CSV table of C-alpha atoms in Angstrom, one decimal:
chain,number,residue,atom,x,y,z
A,1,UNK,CA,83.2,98.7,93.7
A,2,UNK,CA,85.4,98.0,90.5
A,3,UNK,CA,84.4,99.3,86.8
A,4,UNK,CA,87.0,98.5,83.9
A,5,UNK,CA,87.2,98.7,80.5
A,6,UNK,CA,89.9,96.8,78.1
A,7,UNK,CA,89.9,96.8,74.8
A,8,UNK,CA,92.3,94.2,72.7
A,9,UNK,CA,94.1,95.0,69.1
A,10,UNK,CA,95.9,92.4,67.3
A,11,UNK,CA,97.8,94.8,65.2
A,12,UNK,CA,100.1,91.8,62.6
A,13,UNK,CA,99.9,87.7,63.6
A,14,UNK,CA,103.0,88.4,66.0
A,15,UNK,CA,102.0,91.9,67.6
A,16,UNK,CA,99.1,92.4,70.3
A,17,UNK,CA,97.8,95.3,72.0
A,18,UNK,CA,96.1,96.0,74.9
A,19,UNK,CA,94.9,99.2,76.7
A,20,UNK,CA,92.1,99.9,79.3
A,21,UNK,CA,91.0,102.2,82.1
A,22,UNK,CA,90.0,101.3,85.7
A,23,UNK,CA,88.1,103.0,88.7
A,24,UNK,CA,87.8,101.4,92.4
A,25,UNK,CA,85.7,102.8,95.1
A,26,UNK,CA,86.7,101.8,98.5
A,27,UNK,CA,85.0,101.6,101.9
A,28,UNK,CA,85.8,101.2,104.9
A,29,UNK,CA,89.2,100.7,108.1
A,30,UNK,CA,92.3,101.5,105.5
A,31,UNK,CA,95.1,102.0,107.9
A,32,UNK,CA,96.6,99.8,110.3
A,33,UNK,CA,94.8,99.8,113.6
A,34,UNK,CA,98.0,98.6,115.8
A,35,UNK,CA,100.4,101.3,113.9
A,36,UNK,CA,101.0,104.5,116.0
A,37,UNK,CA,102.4,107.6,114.7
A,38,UNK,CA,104.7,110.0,116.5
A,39,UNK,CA,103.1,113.2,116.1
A,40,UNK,CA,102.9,116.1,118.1
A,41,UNK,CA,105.2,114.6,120.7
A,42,UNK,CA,103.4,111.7,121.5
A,43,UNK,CA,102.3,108.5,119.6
A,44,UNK,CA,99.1,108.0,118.6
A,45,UNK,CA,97.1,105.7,116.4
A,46,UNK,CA,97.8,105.8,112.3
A,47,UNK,CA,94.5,107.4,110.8
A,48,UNK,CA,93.5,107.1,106.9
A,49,UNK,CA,90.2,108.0,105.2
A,50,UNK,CA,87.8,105.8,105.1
A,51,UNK,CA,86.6,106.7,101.3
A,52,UNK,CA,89.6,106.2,98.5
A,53,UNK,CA,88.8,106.7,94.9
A,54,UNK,CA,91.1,104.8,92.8
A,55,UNK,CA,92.1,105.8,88.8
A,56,UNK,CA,94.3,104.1,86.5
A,57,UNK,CA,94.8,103.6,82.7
A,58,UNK,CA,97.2,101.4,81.2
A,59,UNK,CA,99.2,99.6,77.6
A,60,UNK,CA,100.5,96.5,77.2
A,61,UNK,CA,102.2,95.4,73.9
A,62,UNK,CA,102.9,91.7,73.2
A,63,UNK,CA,105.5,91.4,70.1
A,64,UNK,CA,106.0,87.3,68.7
A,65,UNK,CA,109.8,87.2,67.9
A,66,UNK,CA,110.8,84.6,65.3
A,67,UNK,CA,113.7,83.1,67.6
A,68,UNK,CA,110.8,81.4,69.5
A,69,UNK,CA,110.9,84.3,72.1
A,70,UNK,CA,108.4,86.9,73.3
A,71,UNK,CA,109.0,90.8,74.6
A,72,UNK,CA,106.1,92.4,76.5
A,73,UNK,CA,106.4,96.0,77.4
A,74,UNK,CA,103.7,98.1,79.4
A,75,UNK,CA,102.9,100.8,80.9
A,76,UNK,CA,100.2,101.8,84.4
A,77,UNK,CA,99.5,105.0,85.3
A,78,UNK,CA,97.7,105.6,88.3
A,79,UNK,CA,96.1,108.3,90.4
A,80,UNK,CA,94.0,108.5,93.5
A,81,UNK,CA,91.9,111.3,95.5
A,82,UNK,CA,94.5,110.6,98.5
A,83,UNK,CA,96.7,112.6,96.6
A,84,UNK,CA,99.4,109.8,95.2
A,85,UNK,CA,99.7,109.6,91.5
A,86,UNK,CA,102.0,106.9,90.4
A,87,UNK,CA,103.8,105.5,87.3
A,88,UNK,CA,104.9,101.7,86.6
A,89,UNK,CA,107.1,100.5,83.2
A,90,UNK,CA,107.5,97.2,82.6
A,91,UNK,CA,109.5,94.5,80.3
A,92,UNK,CA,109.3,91.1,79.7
A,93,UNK,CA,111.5,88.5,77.7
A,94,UNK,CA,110.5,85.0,77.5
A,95,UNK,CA,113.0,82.6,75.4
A,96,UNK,CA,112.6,78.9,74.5
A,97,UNK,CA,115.9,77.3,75.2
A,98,UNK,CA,114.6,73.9,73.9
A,99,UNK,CA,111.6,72.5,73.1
A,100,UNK,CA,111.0,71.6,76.6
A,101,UNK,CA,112.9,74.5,78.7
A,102,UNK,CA,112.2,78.2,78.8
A,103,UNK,CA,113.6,81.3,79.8
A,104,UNK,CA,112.0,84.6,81.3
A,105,UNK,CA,113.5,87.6,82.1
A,106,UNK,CA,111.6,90.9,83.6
A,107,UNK,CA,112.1,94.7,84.8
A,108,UNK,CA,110.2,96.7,86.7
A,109,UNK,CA,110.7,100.3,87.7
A,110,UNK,CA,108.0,102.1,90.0
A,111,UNK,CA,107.6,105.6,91.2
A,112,UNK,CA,104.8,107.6,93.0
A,113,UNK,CA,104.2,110.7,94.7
A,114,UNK,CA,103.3,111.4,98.8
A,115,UNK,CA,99.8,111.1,99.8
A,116,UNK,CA,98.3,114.3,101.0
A,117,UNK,CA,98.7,113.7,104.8
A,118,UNK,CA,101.7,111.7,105.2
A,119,UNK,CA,104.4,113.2,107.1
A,120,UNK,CA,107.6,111.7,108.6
A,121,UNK,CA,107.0,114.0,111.0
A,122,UNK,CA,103.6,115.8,112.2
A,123,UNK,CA,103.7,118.6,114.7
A,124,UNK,CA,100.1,118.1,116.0
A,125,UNK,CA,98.4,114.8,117.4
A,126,UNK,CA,95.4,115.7,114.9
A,127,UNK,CA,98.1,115.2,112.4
A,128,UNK,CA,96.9,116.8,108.4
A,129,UNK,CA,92.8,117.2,108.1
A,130,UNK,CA,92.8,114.6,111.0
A,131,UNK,CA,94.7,112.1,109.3
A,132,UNK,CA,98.0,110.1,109.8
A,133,UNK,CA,100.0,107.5,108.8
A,134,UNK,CA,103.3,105.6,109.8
A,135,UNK,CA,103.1,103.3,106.5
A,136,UNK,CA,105.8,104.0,104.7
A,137,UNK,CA,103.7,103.2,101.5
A,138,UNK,CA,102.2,106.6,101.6
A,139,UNK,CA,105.6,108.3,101.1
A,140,UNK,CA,107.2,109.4,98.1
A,141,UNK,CA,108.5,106.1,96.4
A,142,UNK,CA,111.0,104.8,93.5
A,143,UNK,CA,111.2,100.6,93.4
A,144,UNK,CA,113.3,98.4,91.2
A,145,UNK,CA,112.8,94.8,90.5
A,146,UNK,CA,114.8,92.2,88.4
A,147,UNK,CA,113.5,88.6,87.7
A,148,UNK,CA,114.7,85.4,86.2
A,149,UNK,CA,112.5,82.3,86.0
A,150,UNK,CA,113.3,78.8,84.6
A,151,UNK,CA,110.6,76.7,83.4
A,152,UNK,CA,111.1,73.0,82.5
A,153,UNK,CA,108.3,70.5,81.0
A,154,UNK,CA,109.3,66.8,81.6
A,155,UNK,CA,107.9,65.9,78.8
A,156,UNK,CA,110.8,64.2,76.8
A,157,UNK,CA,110.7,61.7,80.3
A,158,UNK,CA,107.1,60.2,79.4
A,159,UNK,CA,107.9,57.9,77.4
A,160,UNK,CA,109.6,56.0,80.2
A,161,UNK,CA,107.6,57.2,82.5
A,162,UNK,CA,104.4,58.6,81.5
A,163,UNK,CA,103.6,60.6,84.8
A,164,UNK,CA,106.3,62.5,84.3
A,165,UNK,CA,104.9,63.7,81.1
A,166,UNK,CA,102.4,66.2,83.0
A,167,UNK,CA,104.9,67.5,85.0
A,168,UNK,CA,106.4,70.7,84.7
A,169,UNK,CA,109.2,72.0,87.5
A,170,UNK,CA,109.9,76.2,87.7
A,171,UNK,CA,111.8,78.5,89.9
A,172,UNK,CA,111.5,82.2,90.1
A,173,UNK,CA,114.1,84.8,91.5
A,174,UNK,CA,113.3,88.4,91.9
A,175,UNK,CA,115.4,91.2,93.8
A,176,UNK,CA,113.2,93.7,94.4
A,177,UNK,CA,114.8,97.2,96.5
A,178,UNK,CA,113.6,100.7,96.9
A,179,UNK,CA,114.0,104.6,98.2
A,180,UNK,CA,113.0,103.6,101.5
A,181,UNK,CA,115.3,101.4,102.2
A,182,UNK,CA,113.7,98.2,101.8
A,183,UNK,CA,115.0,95.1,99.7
A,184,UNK,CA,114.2,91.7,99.3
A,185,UNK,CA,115.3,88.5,97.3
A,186,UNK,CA,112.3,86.4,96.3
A,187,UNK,CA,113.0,82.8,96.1
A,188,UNK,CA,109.8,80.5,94.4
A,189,UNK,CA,109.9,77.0,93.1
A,190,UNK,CA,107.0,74.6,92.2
A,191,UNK,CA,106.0,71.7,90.9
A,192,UNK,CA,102.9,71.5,88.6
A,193,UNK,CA,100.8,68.6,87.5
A,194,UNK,CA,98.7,68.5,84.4
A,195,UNK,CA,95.3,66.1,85.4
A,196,UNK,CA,95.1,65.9,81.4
């Protein structure tokens, strides 16, 4: 079950603003029934609750810059009854380079606290309350990620060709890495079409 609430505010022509609450009630398997857990010298199946409430409230601010860009800035913060509370900044530059080529630029930092029962390490197979977990999401976390994205309409091509015209070609690179260990470089590229 999802509730929300968002409410808008255009504060001047070139500044938005945007804030809202939501709550999640989930049901239901929330672990991964093929990860074991090494815990009291043996391994044995990962177990979460089956019931997770889910809080968060967050701000968003849009700001029009007059050099045909755009900076958006926000702000999550999140808590659960698992225990993990969580905070996410964000930033957002988008630039027009021409008239038919754009420019984004984003950050992201991310941090959260453990959930109640994870351990790297439990002492008893019936692990904290009876639960366990081997996901590495449930652990105390800090996450970067940088992104650059190119966006380019082929508009100035339809007057030879006119298909082109509702074309647009993109491609998106993130590097995301955080306090466990984990990195990645994300690599996207598309092609869209515009039917009309």
């Amino acid at each position: 079950l999802h509730w929300n609430a968002v409410a808008t505010e255009i504060l001047s022509p070139m500044t938005m603003l945007r804030y809202g609450v939501e709550y999640n009630l989930v049901g239901g398997l929330q672990h991964n029934p093929y990860r074991n857990v090494y815990a009291g010298g043996t391994h044995v199946p990962e177990r979460h609750p089956d019931h997770r409430q889910r809080r968060d409230g967050f701000i968003k601010l849009h700001q029009y810059l007059s050099s045909r860009a755009s900076v958006k800035l926000n702000y999550r913060l999140y808590n659960d009854d698992w225990g993990i509370t969580s905070h996410e900044l964000g930033s957002d530059l988008s630039q027009y380079v021409t008239h038919s080529v754009s420019a984004r630029y984003e950050y992201r930092y991310y941090t959260q606290g453990a959930a109640r029962f994870y351990r790297s390490e439990y002492l008893t197979a019936s692990g904290i309350d009876g639960f366990l977990s081997g996901d590495y999401r449930m652990n105390r976390l800090a996450s970067h990620m940088f992104g650059a994205s190119l966006h380019v309409d082929m508009d100035a091509l339809a007057v030879a060709h006119p298909l082109l015209g509702r074309m647009a070609l993109w491609l998106d690179y993130e590097r995301y890495f955080n306090s466990n260990s984990y990195s990645a470089n994300i690599l996207e590229t598309g092609l869209d079409f515009h039917f009309q």
